[in-house]
CSV table of C-alpha atoms in Angstrom, one decimal:
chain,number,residue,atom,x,y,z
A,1,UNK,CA,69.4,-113.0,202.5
A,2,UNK,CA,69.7,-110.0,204.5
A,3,UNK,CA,67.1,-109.0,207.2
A,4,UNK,CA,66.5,-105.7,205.8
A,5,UNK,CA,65.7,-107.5,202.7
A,6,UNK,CA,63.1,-109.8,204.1
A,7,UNK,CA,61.4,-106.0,205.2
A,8,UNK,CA,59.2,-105.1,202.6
A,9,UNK,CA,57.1,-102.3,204.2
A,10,UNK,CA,58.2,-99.0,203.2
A,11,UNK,CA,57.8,-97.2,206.3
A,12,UNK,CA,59.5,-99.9,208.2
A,13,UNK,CA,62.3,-99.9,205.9
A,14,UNK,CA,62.8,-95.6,205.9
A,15,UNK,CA,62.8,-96.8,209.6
A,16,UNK,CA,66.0,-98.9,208.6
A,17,UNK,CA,67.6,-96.2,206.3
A,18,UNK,CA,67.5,-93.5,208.6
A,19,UNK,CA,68.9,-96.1,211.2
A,20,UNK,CA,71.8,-96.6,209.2
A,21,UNK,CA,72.1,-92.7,208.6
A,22,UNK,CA,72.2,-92.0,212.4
A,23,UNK,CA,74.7,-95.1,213.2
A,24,UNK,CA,77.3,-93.7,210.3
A,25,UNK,CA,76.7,-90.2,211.4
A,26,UNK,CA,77.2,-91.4,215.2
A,27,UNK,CA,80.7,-93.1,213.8
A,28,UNK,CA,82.3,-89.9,212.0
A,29,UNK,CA,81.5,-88.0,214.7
A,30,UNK,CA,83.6,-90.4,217.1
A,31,UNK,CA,86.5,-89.8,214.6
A,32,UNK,CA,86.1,-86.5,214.8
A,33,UNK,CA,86.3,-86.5,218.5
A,34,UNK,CA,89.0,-88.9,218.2
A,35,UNK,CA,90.9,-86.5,215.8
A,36,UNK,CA,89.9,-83.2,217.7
A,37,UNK,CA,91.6,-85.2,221.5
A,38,UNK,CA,94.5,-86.0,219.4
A,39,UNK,CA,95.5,-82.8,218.6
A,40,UNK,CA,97.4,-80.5,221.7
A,41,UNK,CA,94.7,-78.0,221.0
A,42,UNK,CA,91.2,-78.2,219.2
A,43,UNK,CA,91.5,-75.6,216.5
A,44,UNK,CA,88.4,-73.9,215.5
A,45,UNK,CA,87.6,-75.6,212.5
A,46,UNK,CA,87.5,-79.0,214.2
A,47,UNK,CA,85.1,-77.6,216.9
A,48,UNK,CA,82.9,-76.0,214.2
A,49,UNK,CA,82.6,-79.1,212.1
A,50,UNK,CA,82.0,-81.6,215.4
A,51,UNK,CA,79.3,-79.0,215.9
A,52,UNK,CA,78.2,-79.1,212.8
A,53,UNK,CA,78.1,-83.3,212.8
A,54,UNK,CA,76.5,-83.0,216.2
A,55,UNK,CA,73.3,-80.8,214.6
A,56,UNK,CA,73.1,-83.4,211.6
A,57,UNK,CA,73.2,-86.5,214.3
A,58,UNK,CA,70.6,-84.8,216.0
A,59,UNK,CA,68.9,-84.4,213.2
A,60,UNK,CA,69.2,-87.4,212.3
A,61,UNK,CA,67.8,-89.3,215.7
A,62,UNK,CA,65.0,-86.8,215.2
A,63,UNK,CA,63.9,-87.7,212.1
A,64,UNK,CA,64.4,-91.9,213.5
A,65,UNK,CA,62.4,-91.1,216.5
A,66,UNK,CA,59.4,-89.3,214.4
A,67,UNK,CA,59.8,-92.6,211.6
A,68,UNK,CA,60.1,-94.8,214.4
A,69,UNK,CA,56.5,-93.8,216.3
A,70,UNK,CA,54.6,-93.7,212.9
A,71,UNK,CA,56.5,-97.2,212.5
A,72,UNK,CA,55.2,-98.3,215.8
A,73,UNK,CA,51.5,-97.2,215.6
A,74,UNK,CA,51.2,-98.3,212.0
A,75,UNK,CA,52.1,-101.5,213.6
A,76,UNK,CA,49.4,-101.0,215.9
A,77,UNK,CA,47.2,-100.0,213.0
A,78,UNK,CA,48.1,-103.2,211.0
A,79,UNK,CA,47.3,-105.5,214.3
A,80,UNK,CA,44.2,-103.9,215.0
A,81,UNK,CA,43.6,-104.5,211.3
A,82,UNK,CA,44.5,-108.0,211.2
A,83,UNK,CA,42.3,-108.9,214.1
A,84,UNK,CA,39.4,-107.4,212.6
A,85,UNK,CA,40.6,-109.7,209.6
A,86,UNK,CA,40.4,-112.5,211.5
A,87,UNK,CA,37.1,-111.7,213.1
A,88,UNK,CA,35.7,-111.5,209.8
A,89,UNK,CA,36.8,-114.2,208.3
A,90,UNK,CA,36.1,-115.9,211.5
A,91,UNK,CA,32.7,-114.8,211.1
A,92,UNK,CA,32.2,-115.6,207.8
A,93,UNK,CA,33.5,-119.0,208.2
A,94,UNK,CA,30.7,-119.2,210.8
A,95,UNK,CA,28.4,-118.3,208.1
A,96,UNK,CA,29.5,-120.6,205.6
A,97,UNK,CA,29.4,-123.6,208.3
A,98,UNK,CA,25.9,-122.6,208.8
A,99,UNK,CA,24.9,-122.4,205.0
A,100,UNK,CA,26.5,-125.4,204.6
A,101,UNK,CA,24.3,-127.0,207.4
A,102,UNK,CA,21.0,-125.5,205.6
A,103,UNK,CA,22.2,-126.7,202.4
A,104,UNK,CA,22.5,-130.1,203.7
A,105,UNK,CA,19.2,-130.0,205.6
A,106,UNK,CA,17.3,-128.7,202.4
A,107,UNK,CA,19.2,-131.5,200.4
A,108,UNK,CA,17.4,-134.0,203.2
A,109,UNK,CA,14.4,-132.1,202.8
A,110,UNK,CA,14.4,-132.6,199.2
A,111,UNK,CA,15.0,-136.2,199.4
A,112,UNK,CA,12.6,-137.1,201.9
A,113,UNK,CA,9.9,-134.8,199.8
A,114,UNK,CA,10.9,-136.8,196.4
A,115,UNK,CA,10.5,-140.4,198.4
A,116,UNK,CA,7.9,-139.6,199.7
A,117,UNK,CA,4.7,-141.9,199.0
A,118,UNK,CA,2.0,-139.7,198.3
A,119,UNK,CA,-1.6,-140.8,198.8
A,120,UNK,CA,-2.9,-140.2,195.4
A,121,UNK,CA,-0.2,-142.8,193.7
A,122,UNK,CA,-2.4,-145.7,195.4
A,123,UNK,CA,-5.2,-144.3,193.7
A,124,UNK,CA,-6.7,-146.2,190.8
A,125,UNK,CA,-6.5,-143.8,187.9
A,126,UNK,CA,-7.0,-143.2,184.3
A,127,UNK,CA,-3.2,-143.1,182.9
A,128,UNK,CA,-1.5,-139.8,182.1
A,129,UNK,CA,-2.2,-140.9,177.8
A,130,UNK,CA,-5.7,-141.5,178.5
A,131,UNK,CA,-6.6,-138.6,180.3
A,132,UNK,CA,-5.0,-136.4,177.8
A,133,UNK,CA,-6.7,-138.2,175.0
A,134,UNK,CA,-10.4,-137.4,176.8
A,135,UNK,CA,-9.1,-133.6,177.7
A,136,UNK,CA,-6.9,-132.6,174.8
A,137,UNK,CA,-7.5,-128.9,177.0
A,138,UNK,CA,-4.6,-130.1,178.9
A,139,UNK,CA,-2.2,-130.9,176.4
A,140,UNK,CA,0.2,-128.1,176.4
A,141,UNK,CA,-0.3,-128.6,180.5
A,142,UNK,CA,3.1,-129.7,183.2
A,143,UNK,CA,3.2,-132.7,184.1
A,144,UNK,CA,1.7,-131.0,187.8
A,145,UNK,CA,-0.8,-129.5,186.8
A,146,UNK,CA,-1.8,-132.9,184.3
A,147,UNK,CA,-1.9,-134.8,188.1
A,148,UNK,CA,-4.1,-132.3,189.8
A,149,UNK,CA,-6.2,-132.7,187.1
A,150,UNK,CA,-6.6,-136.1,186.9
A,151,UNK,CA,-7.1,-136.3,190.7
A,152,UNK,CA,-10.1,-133.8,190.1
A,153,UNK,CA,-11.4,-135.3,187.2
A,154,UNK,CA,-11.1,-138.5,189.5
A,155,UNK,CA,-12.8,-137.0,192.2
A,156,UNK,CA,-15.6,-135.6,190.0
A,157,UNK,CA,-16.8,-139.0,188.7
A,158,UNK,CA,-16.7,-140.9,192.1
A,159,UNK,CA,-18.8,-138.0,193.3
A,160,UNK,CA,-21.5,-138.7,190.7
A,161,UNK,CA,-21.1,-142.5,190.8
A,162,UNK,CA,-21.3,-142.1,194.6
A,163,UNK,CA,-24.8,-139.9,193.9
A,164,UNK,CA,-26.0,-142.5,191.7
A,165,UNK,CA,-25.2,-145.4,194.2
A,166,UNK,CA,-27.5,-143.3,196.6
A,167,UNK,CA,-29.7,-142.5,194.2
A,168,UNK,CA,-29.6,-146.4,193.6
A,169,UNK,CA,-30.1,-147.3,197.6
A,170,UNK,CA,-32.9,-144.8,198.1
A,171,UNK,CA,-35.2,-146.8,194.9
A,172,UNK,CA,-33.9,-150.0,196.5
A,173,UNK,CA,-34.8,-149.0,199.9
A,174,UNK,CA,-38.4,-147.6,198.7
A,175,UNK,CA,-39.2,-150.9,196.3
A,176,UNK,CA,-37.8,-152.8,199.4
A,177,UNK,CA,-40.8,-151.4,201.3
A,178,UNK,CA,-43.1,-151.7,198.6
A,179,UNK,CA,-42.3,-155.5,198.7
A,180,UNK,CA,-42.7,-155.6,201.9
A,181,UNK,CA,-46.0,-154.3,201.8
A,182,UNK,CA,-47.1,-156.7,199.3
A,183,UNK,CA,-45.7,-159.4,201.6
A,184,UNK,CA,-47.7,-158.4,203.9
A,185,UNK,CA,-50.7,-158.5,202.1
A,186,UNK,CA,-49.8,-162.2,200.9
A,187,UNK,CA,-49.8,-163.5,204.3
A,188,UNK,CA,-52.8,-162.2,205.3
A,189,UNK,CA,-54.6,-163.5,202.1
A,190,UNK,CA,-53.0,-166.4,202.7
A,191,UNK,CA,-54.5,-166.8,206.5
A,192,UNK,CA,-58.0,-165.9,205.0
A,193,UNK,CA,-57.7,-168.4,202.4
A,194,UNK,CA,-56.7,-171.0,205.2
A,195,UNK,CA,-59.6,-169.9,207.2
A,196,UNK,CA,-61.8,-170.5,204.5
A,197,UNK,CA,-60.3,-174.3,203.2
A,198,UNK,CA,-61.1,-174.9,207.3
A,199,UNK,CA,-64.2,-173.7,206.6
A,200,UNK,CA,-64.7,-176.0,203.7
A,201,UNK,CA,-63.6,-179.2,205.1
A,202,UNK,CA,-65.7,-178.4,208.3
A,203,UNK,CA,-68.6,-178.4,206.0
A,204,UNK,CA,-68.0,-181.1,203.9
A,205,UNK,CA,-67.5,-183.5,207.5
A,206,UNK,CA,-71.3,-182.4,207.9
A,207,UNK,CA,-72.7,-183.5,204.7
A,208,UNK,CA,-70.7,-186.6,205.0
A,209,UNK,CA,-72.1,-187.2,208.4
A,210,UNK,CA,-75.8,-186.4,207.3
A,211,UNK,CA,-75.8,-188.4,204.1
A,212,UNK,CA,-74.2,-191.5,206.2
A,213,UNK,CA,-77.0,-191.2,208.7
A,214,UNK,CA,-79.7,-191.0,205.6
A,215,UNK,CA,-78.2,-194.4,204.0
A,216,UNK,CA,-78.9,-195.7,207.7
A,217,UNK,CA,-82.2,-195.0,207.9
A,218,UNK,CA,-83.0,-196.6,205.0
């Protein structure tokens, strides 16, 4: 393969053509010269057309000088180009490293959020069928929003069986001092009934003694 066939730009390869314009121009005017030094004397004809050949040359390196600088800075053009390419894409593959990172972060996140043991699975509840059997108002309910309200329902009735435990304390506590009281009253009837069986034997020990001292005298 030729390398003007591996040249695909177009300006690059008008760049070419007018190359090989000037180069066979350049060549039949060396003939010409070559014809006009040969002869003992340049006619006129010969002088006019090496002039004329001349013009064309020129005209031709002009026209290869002007293709050649707009080849040149579209070259410049194209690297400039290509570096901002590559800056971009450079860029963008930052980016993409980076979303890949997130991605892979949120994917942990996920994870670690799905394992996670949450407190209100160690929670003795009423199962899912249950609940929805006693609040049929929640039938048509996600399975979210079925949880939260189990864990409120839940909530509810500790709250009033921990009102009535208090409510159940307070009447312990207050027949607790009732007892007491009467307690208290036992064992004082109980050292007034003491007193008074002393009382009673002390007595009876003095009719024993008088009614001995009677069957003496006698």
């Amino acid at each position: 393969m030729a390398s003007a066939d591996l040249i695909t730009d177009p300006l690059l390869r008008s760049v070419l053509t007018s190359a090989a314009q000037a180069r066979q121009q350049s060549l039949a005017i060396l003939d010409l010269i070559d014809t006009f030094h040969a002869s003992e004397q340049g006619d006129t004809a010969s002088q006019y057309e090496l002039s004329k050949q001349q013009k064309l040359l020129n005209a031709h390196l002009a026209q290869l000088r002007s293709l050649n600088r707009k080849a040149v800075l579209g070259v410049r053009s194209t690297k400039q180009g290509t570096a901002e390419a590559r800056s971009e894409i450079d860029s963008l593959h930052l980016q993409l490293q980076n979303l890949y990172y997130e991605q892979r972060h949120l994917h942990g996140e996920i994870a670690a959020c799905e394992d996670y043991k949450h407190t209100y699975t160690d929670i003795p509840m009423i199962s899912s069928e249950e609940f929805l059997a006693l609040h049929p108002e929640h039938a048509e309910s996600s399975e979210h929003d079925v949880t939260v309200a189990r864990i409120e329902d839940e909530h509810s009735q500790r709250k009033a069986l921990d009102e009535q435990k208090q409510a159940l304390v307070k009447r312990k506590e207050a027949l607790g001092k009732g007892v007491g009281a009467k307690k208290d009253e036992l064992a004082k009837l109980d050292a007034e009934m003491e007193k008074w069986v002393a009382g009673q034997e002390a007595i009876k020990k003095i009719f024993v003694a008088r009614d001995a001292k009677m069957a003496d005298a006698t």
